[in-house]
Structures are given as C-alpha cells and as structure tokens.
Amino acid sequence: MPCWAVDGSCIRLRPEYQNHVWSYDFVHHRTDDGRAFRTLNILDEHSRECLAIRVKRKLNSTEVIDALTDLFILRGIPAYIEPGLPWENGYCESFNGRMRDELLNGEIFYSLREAQIIIERWRN
C-alpha cells in the first residue's frame, strides 16, 4: 500500500493482515487457434493467496469491478486494493511468472472454456 513522503516519493507499506491489501494484474495468453485471452489475477498480499482468476477474451473495467464485487460478498471488503505494477508489486509479478511457468507454457488450450476450467483447477 503506498504512502506519500514529503518529497513526493511513494513509499510502499507491507500488508499487515489478511484482507488488508489485495492486488490485481492481467496475464495475456492465446488458445490453440491463435485467439487472445486475458486472465485477471486477484491476490491477497498478506497471505499471498490467489483469491480469483477471471479468464475472458476481453476484460474491461466492468469485469474487474464484477470480480472484485463477487469477492467482497464472499470475503468482505479489504482495507486497500491496488492494481499490479511491476515496479511496485512483486507479489503479482511473482505469481504471474509462476502461473506462466507452471501452467500456461505447458498447456495447449483448445477453447476459452477449457482454459477457464484448467486455470481454475490450477488456482485451487
């Protein structure tokens, strides 16, 4: 969670408890037919748990809000939510790299539905 110093620089504070800080980021991939899809990965920074992965051809701001709203209903509202930025959020970047290494680089997805099922199975 960022905090602004007197000189205008950003200081990133560490999450102190579960549901304190959630982060989200996108990963791009393709199905076997060459069509692109994106995943929206939402993480709890304290527990480093992946709370949700949404898999769609296109993910816009409405999709992000819908995914977060679903999590608010299931888990309560976190103290802070931040989009993933590579220079600020090592948790998201680490998770995304692990997801690519352990799953995406070794799978061929023949349909979006297949990708959704396999990715959710991997998340769990």
GROMACS .gro file of N, CA and C in nm:
model
  372
    1MET      N    1   0.086  -0.116   0.000
    1MET     CA    2   0.000   0.000   0.000
    1MET      C    3   0.090   0.122   0.000
    2PRO      N    4   0.073   0.216  -0.093
    2PRO     CA    5   0.163   0.330  -0.100
    2PRO      C    6   0.129   0.437   0.003
    3CYS      N    7   0.230   0.510   0.037
    3CYS     CA    8   0.218   0.624   0.126
    3CYS      C    9   0.308   0.732   0.065
    4TRP      N   10   0.265   0.854   0.067
    4TRP     CA   11   0.341   0.961   0.001
    4TRP      C   12   0.429   1.032   0.101
    5ALA      N   13   0.558   1.043   0.071
    5ALA     CA   14   0.654   1.114   0.155
    5ALA      C   15   0.648   1.263   0.125
    6VAL      N   16   0.710   1.343   0.211
    6VAL     CA   17   0.711   1.488   0.196
    6VAL      C   18   0.772   1.531   0.062
    7ASP      N   19   0.870   1.458   0.013
    7ASP     CA   20   0.935   1.495  -0.113
    7ASP      C   21   0.857   1.448  -0.236
    8GLY      N   22   0.739   1.389  -0.216
    8GLY     CA   23   0.656   1.345  -0.327
    8GLY      C   24   0.681   1.202  -0.371
    9SER      N   25   0.779   1.136  -0.311
    9SER     CA   26   0.806   0.998  -0.349
    9SER      C   27   0.705   0.904  -0.283
   10CYS      N   28   0.693   0.787  -0.341
   10CYS     CA   29   0.597   0.688  -0.293
   10CYS      C   30   0.670   0.583  -0.209
   11ILE      N   31   0.620   0.557  -0.090
   11ILE     CA   32   0.675   0.454  -0.002
   11ILE      C   33   0.571   0.343   0.006
   12ARG      N   34   0.611   0.221  -0.025
   12ARG     CA   35   0.517   0.109  -0.023
   12ARG      C   36   0.521   0.040   0.113
   13LEU      N   37   0.406   0.038   0.182
   13LEU     CA   38   0.396  -0.028   0.312
   13LEU      C   39   0.360  -0.174   0.294
   14ARG      N   40   0.402  -0.259   0.385
   14ARG     CA   41   0.374  -0.402   0.377
   14ARG      C   42   0.235  -0.431   0.434
   15PRO      N   43   0.164  -0.527   0.373
   15PRO     CA   44   0.034  -0.566   0.429
   15PRO      C   45   0.054  -0.630   0.566
   16GLU      N   46  -0.034  -0.601   0.659
   16GLU     CA   47  -0.018  -0.645   0.797
   16GLU      C   48  -0.107  -0.762   0.837
   17TYR      N   49  -0.213  -0.789   0.761
   17TYR     CA   50  -0.305  -0.897   0.796
   17TYR      C   51  -0.384  -0.937   0.672
   18GLN      N   52  -0.448  -1.052   0.679
   18GLN     CA   53  -0.529  -1.100   0.567
   18GLN      C   54  -0.641  -0.999   0.538
   19ASN      N   55  -0.670  -0.977   0.412
   19ASN     CA   56  -0.770  -0.880   0.364
   19ASN      C   57  -0.729  -0.735   0.388
   20HIS      N   58  -0.604  -0.710   0.419
   20HIS     CA   59  -0.555  -0.573   0.434
   20HIS      C   60  -0.533  -0.512   0.296
   21VAL      N   61  -0.457  -0.581   0.211
   21VAL     CA   62  -0.425  -0.531   0.077
   21VAL      C   63  -0.448  -0.643  -0.024
   22TRP      N   64  -0.530  -0.613  -0.124
   22TRP     CA   65  -0.544  -0.701  -0.239
   22TRP      C   66  -0.480  -0.632  -0.358
   23SER      N   67  -0.421  -0.710  -0.446
   23SER     CA   68  -0.365  -0.658  -0.570
   23SER      C   69  -0.421  -0.737  -0.686
   24TYR      N   70  -0.425  -0.674  -0.801
   24TYR     CA   71  -0.469  -0.746  -0.920
   24TYR      C   72  -0.384  -0.707  -1.039
   25ASP      N   73  -0.377  -0.801  -1.134
   25ASP     CA   74  -0.297  -0.779  -1.253
   25ASP      C   75  -0.351  -0.870  -1.363
   26PHE      N   76  -0.309  -0.843  -1.486
   26PHE     CA   77  -0.354  -0.919  -1.601
   26PHE      C   78  -0.240  -1.000  -1.661
   27VAL      N   79  -0.274  -1.117  -1.716
   27VAL     CA   80  -0.181  -1.200  -1.791
   27VAL      C   81  -0.246  -1.229  -1.926
   28HIS      N   82  -0.170  -1.219  -2.032
   28HIS     CA   83  -0.220  -1.244  -2.167
   28HIS      C   84  -0.171  -1.381  -2.216
   29HIS      N   85  -0.260  -1.452  -2.287
   29HIS     CA   86  -0.223  -1.580  -2.346
   29HIS      C   87  -0.312  -1.603  -2.468
   30ARG      N   88  -0.296  -1.717  -2.535
   30ARG     CA   89  -0.376  -1.749  -2.655
   30ARG      C   90  -0.425  -1.893  -2.650
   31THR      N   91  -0.541  -1.915  -2.710
   31THR     CA   92  -0.588  -2.052  -2.731
   31THR      C   93  -0.518  -2.105  -2.855
   32ASP      N   94  -0.534  -2.234  -2.879
   32ASP     CA   95  -0.464  -2.301  -2.990
   32ASP      C   96  -0.494  -2.239  -3.126
   33ASP      N   97  -0.613  -2.179  -3.142
   33ASP     CA   98  -0.650  -2.118  -3.269
   33ASP      C   99  -0.590  -1.978  -3.287
   34GLY      N  100  -0.507  -1.934  -3.192
   34GLY     CA  101  -0.440  -1.806  -3.202
   34GLY      C  102  -0.517  -1.689  -3.143
   35ARG      N  103  -0.638  -1.713  -3.095
   35ARG     CA  104  -0.718  -1.605  -3.037
   35ARG      C  105  -0.671  -1.573  -2.896
   36ALA      N  106  -0.658  -1.445  -2.868
   36ALA     CA  107  -0.607  -1.400  -2.739
   36ALA      C  108  -0.713  -1.412  -2.629
   37PHE      N  109  -0.664  -1.435  -2.508
   37PHE     CA  110  -0.747  -1.422  -2.389
   37PHE      C  111  -0.662  -1.362  -2.279
   38ARG      N  112  -0.729  -1.310  -2.179
   38ARG     CA  113  -0.661  -1.249  -2.065
   38ARG      C  114  -0.709  -1.314  -1.936
   39THR      N  115  -0.622  -1.315  -1.838
   39THR     CA  116  -0.664  -1.354  -1.705
   39THR      C  117  -0.652  -1.233  -1.614
   40LEU      N  118  -0.746  -1.218  -1.525
   40LEU     CA  119  -0.741  -1.118  -1.419
   40LEU      C  120  -0.710  -1.195  -1.292
   41ASN      N  121  -0.592  -1.173  -1.236
   41ASN     CA  122  -0.548  -1.243  -1.115
   41ASN      C  123  -0.561  -1.148  -0.997
   42ILE      N  124  -0.635  -1.191  -0.894
   42ILE     CA  125  -0.655  -1.109  -0.775
   42ILE      C  126  -0.592  -1.182  -0.657
   43LEU      N  127  -0.500  -1.113  -0.587
   43LEU     CA  128  -0.422  -1.174  -0.480
   43LEU      C  129  -0.439  -1.100  -0.348
   44ASP      N  130  -0.435  -1.174  -0.239
   44ASP     CA  131  -0.424  -1.115  -0.105
   44ASP      C  132  -0.274  -1.105  -0.077
   45GLU      N  133  -0.224  -0.983  -0.060
   45GLU     CA  134  -0.079  -0.966  -0.045
   45GLU      C  135  -0.024  -1.024   0.085
   46HIS      N  136  -0.104  -1.028   0.190
   46HIS     CA  137  -0.052  -1.079   0.317
   46HIS      C  138  -0.038  -1.232   0.313
   47SER      N  139  -0.145  -1.300   0.275
   47SER     CA  140  -0.142  -1.447   0.271
   47SER      C  141  -0.082  -1.499   0.140
   48ARG      N  142  -0.072  -1.411   0.041
   48ARG     CA  143  -0.027  -1.445  -0.095
   48ARG      C  144  -0.117  -1.548  -0.162
   49GLU      N  145  -0.240  -1.555  -0.116
   49GLU     CA  146  -0.340  -1.643  -0.174
   49GLU      C  147  -0.398  -1.579  -0.300
   50CYS      N  148  -0.415  -1.661  -0.403
   50CYS     CA  149  -0.484  -1.614  -0.522
   50CYS      C  150  -0.633  -1.627  -0.494
   51LEU      N  151  -0.701  -1.515  -0.481
   51LEU     CA  152  -0.842  -1.514  -0.445
   51LEU      C  153  -0.931  -1.549  -0.563
   52ALA      N  154  -0.891  -1.510  -0.682
   52ALA     CA  155  -0.971  -1.536  -0.801
   52ALA      C  156  -0.886  -1.517  -0.926
   53ILE      N  157  -0.924  -1.592  -1.029
   53ILE     CA  158  -0.869  -1.571  -1.163
   53ILE      C  159  -0.989  -1.570  -1.258
   54ARG      N  160  -1.009  -1.459  -1.325
   54ARG     CA  161  -1.113  -1.449  -1.428
   54ARG      C  162  -1.046  -1.468  -1.563
   55VAL      N  163  -1.104  -1.550  -1.648
   55VAL     CA  164  -1.049  -1.579  -1.781
   55VAL      C  165  -1.153  -1.539  -1.885
   56LYS      N  166  -1.119  -1.442  -1.969
   56LYS     CA  167  -1.211  -1.393  -2.072
   56LYS      C  168  -1.131  -1.350  -2.194
   57ARG      N  169  -1.200  -1.342  -2.307
   57ARG     CA  170  -1.135  -1.290  -2.427
   57ARG      C  171  -1.098  -1.143  -2.406
   58LYS      N  172  -1.190  -1.068  -2.347
   58LYS     CA  173  -1.165  -0.926  -2.318
   58LYS      C  174  -1.206  -0.900  -2.174
   59LEU      N  175  -1.121  -0.834  -2.100
   59LEU     CA  176  -1.151  -0.795  -1.962
   59LEU      C  177  -1.143  -0.643  -1.954
   60ASN      N  178  -1.256  -0.580  -1.927
   60ASN     CA  179  -1.257  -0.435  -1.915
   60ASN      C  180  -1.282  -0.395  -1.769
   61SER      N  181  -1.298  -0.267  -1.745
   61SER     CA  182  -1.315  -0.220  -1.608
   61SER      C  183  -1.440  -0.278  -1.542
   62THR      N  184  -1.545  -0.300  -1.619
   62THR     CA  185  -1.667  -0.359  -1.563
   62THR      C  186  -1.640  -0.501  -1.514
   63GLU      N  187  -1.562  -0.577  -1.590
   63GLU     CA  188  -1.526  -0.713  -1.549
   63GLU      C  189  -1.444  -0.712  -1.420
   64VAL      N  190  -1.353  -0.616  -1.408
   64VAL     CA  191  -1.272  -0.603  -1.286
   64VAL      C  192  -1.363  -0.573  -1.168
   65ILE      N  193  -1.453  -0.478  -1.184
   65ILE     CA  194  -1.545  -0.442  -1.076
   65ILE      C  195  -1.634  -0.560  -1.040
   66ASP      N  196  -1.683  -0.634  -1.139
   66ASP     CA  197  -1.765  -0.753  -1.111
   66ASP      C  198  -1.688  -0.857  -1.031
   67ALA      N  199  -1.564  -0.883  -1.070
   67ALA     CA  200  -1.482  -0.982  -0.998
   67ALA      C  201  -1.456  -0.937  -0.855
   68LEU      N  202  -1.423  -0.810  -0.836
   68LEU     CA  203  -1.399  -0.758  -0.701
   68LEU      C  204  -1.527  -0.762  -0.618
   69THR      N  205  -1.641  -0.726  -0.677
   69THR     CA  206  -1.768  -0.729  -0.605
   69THR      C  207  -1.801  -0.870  -0.558
   70ASP      N  208  -1.780  -0.969  -0.645
   70ASP     CA  209  -1.802  -1.108  -0.604
   70ASP      C  210  -1.717  -1.144  -0.483
   71LEU      N  211  -1.591  -1.100  -0.483
   71LEU     CA  212  -1.502  -1.129  -0.370
   71LEU      C  213  -1.545  -1.054  -0.244
   72PHE      N  214  -1.594  -0.931  -0.259
   72PHE     CA  215  -1.642  -0.855  -0.143
   72PHE      C  216  -1.755  -0.932  -0.074
   73ILE      N  217  -1.843  -0.991  -0.154
   73ILE     CA  218  -1.956  -1.067  -0.099
   73ILE      C  219  -1.906  -1.192  -0.028
   74LEU      N  220  -1.809  -1.261  -0.088
   74LEU     CA  221  -1.759  -1.386  -0.030
   74LEU      C  222  -1.664  -1.366   0.087
   75ARG      N  223  -1.580  -1.261   0.082
   75ARG     CA  224  -1.470  -1.249   0.177
   75ARG      C  225  -1.471  -1.121   0.259
   76GLY      N  226  -1.560  -1.028   0.227
   76GLY     CA  227  -1.559  -0.898   0.292
   76GLY      C  228  -1.473  -0.802   0.211
   77ILE      N  229  -1.477  -0.676   0.250
   77ILE     CA  230  -1.406  -0.572   0.177
   77ILE      C  231  -1.267  -0.553   0.237
   78PRO      N  232  -1.163  -0.556   0.153
   78PRO     CA  233  -1.028  -0.535   0.205
   78PRO      C  234  -1.006  -0.389   0.243
   79ALA      N  235  -0.900  -0.364   0.318
   79ALA     CA  236  -0.867  -0.227   0.355
   79ALA      C  237  -0.817  -0.148   0.234
   80TYR      N  238  -0.756  -0.218   0.138
   80TYR     CA  239  -0.695  -0.147   0.025
   80TYR      C  240  -0.686  -0.240  -0.094
   81ILE      N  241  -0.709  -0.185  -0.213
   81ILE     CA  242  -0.697  -0.261  -0.338
   81ILE      C  243  -0.608  -0.181  -0.431
   82GLU      N  244  -0.514  -0.251  -0.494
   82GLU     CA  245  -0.420  -0.182  -0.582
   82GLU      C  246  -0.397  -0.262  -0.709
   83PRO      N  247  -0.401  -0.194  -0.825
   83PRO     CA  248  -0.364  -0.265  -0.947
   83PRO      C  249  -0.217  -0.302  -0.945
   84GLY      N  250  -0.184  -0.413  -1.007
   84GLY     CA  251  -0.046  -0.459  -1.008
   84GLY      C  252   0.041  -0.371  -1.097
   85LEU      N  253   0.153  -0.329  -1.042
   85LEU     CA  254   0.252  -0.252  -1.117
   85LEU      C  255   0.385  -0.322  -1.098
   86PRO      N  256   0.455  -0.357  -1.205
   86PRO     CA  257   0.576  -0.438  -1.191
   86PRO      C  258   0.680  -0.377  -1.098
   87TRP      N  259   0.692  -0.246  -1.097
   87TRP     CA  260   0.795  -0.184  -1.015
   87TRP      C  261   0.752  -0.168  -0.871
   88GLU      N  262   0.623  -0.191  -0.840
   88GLU     CA  263   0.573  -0.177  -0.705
   88GLU      C  264   0.529  -0.308  -0.642
   89ASN      N  265   0.484  -0.403  -0.724
   89ASN     CA  266   0.417  -0.519  -0.667
   89ASN      C  267   0.483  -0.650  -0.708
   90GLY      N  268   0.578  -0.691  -0.630
   90GLY     CA  269   0.647  -0.816  -0.657
   90GLY      C  270   0.559  -0.937  -0.638
   91TYR      N  271   0.456  -0.928  -0.552
   91TYR     CA  272   0.367  -1.042  -0.529
   91TYR      C  273   0.295  -1.081  -0.658
   92CYS      N  274   0.235  -0.983  -0.725
   92CYS     CA  275   0.164  -1.012  -0.851
   92CYS      C  276   0.260  -1.063  -0.958
   93GLU      N  277   0.372  -0.996  -0.970
   93GLU     CA  278   0.468  -1.036  -1.074
   93GLU      C  279   0.520  -1.177  -1.049
   94SER      N  280   0.547  -1.210  -0.923
   94SER     CA  281   0.593  -1.344  -0.888
   94SER      C  282   0.485  -1.447  -0.919
   95PHE      N  283   0.362  -1.418  -0.881
   95PHE     CA  284   0.251  -1.509  -0.908
   95PHE      C  285   0.232  -1.528  -1.058
   96ASN      N  286   0.232  -1.418  -1.132
   96ASN     CA  287   0.212  -1.427  -1.278
   96ASN      C  288   0.322  -1.509  -1.344
   97GLY      N  289   0.445  -1.492  -1.301
   97GLY     CA  290   0.555  -1.571  -1.356
   97GLY      C  291   0.541  -1.718  -1.324
   98ARG      N  292   0.502  -1.748  -1.200
   98ARG     CA  293   0.480  -1.887  -1.160
   98ARG      C  294   0.365  -1.949  -1.239
   99MET      N  295   0.258  -1.871  -1.260
   99MET     CA  296   0.144  -1.920  -1.338
   99MET      C  297   0.188  -1.952  -1.482
  100ARG      N  298   0.268  -1.864  -1.540
  100ARG     CA  299   0.315  -1.887  -1.676
  100ARG      C  300   0.405  -2.011  -1.681
  101ASP      N  301   0.500  -2.022  -1.586
  101ASP     CA  302   0.594  -2.136  -1.586
  101ASP      C  303   0.525  -2.268  -1.557
  102GLU      N  304   0.437  -2.271  -1.456
  102GLU     CA  305   0.376  -2.396  -1.412
  102GLU      C  306   0.257  -2.439  -1.496
  103LEU      N  307   0.192  -2.344  -1.562
  103LEU     CA  308   0.067  -2.378  -1.629
  103LEU      C  309   0.064  -2.336  -1.777
  104LEU      N  310   0.070  -2.207  -1.801
  104LEU     CA  311   0.043  -2.157  -1.937
  104LEU      C  312   0.144  -2.207  -2.040
  105ASN      N  313   0.272  -2.212  -2.004
  105ASN     CA  314   0.373  -2.256  -2.100
  105ASN      C  315   0.365  -2.406  -2.130
  106GLY      N  316   0.297  -2.482  -2.046
  106GLY     CA  317   0.291  -2.626  -2.067
  106GLY      C  318   0.156  -2.677  -2.115
  107GLU      N  319   0.060  -2.589  -2.134
  107GLU     CA  320  -0.075  -2.629  -2.174
  107GLU      C  321  -0.109  -2.576  -2.312
  108ILE      N  322  -0.188  -2.654  -2.384
  108ILE     CA  323  -0.249  -2.606  -2.507
  108ILE      C  324  -0.399  -2.599  -2.479
  109PHE      N  325  -0.454  -2.480  -2.488
  109PHE     CA  326  -0.597  -2.461  -2.463
  109PHE      C  327  -0.669  -2.457  -2.597
  110TYR      N  328  -0.762  -2.550  -2.617
  110TYR     CA  329  -0.833  -2.558  -2.745
  110TYR      C  330  -0.957  -2.470  -2.748
  111SER      N  331  -0.999  -2.423  -2.631
  111SER     CA  332  -1.114  -2.332  -2.625
  111SER      C  333  -1.100  -2.244  -2.500
  112LEU      N  334  -1.176  -2.137  -2.498
  112LEU     CA  335  -1.176  -2.050  -2.381
  112LEU      C  336  -1.231  -2.124  -2.260
  113ARG      N  337  -1.336  -2.202  -2.281
  113ARG     CA  338  -1.397  -2.278  -2.170
  113ARG      C  339  -1.296  -2.375  -2.110
  114GLU      N  340  -1.219  -2.443  -2.194
  114GLU     CA  341  -1.116  -2.534  -2.145
  114GLU      C  342  -1.013  -2.457  -2.062
  115ALA      N  343  -0.973  -2.340  -2.109
  115ALA     CA  344  -0.878  -2.257  -2.035
  115ALA      C  345  -0.936  -2.218  -1.899
  116GLN      N  346  -1.063  -2.180  -1.896
  116GLN     CA  347  -1.126  -2.141  -1.770
  116GLN      C  348  -1.125  -2.255  -1.669
  117ILE      N  349  -1.157  -2.374  -1.713
  117ILE     CA  350  -1.163  -2.490  -1.625
  117ILE      C  351  -1.025  -2.529  -1.575
  118ILE      N  352  -0.929  -2.538  -1.664
  118ILE     CA  353  -0.794  -2.581  -1.625
  118ILE      C  354  -0.727  -2.477  -1.536
  119ILE      N  355  -0.744  -2.349  -1.569
  119ILE     CA  356  -0.684  -2.244  -1.487
  119ILE      C  357  -0.746  -2.240  -1.347
  120GLU      N  358  -0.877  -2.256  -1.338
  120GLU     CA  359  -0.940  -2.256  -1.205
  120GLU      C  360  -0.897  -2.379  -1.125
  121ARG      N  361  -0.882  -2.493  -1.191
  121ARG     CA  362  -0.832  -2.613  -1.122
  121ARG      C  363  -0.690  -2.587  -1.070
  122TRP      N  364  -0.607  -2.523  -1.149
  122TRP     CA  365  -0.470  -2.491  -1.107
  122TRP      C  366  -0.472  -2.392  -0.990
  123ARG      N  367  -0.559  -2.292  -0.994
  123ARG     CA  368  -0.569  -2.194  -0.886
  123ARG      C  369  -0.604  -2.261  -0.754
  124ASN      N  370  -0.696  -2.355  -0.760
  124ASN     CA  371  -0.737  -2.425  -0.636
  124ASN      C  372  -0.628  -2.518  -0.587
   0.00000   0.00000   0.00000
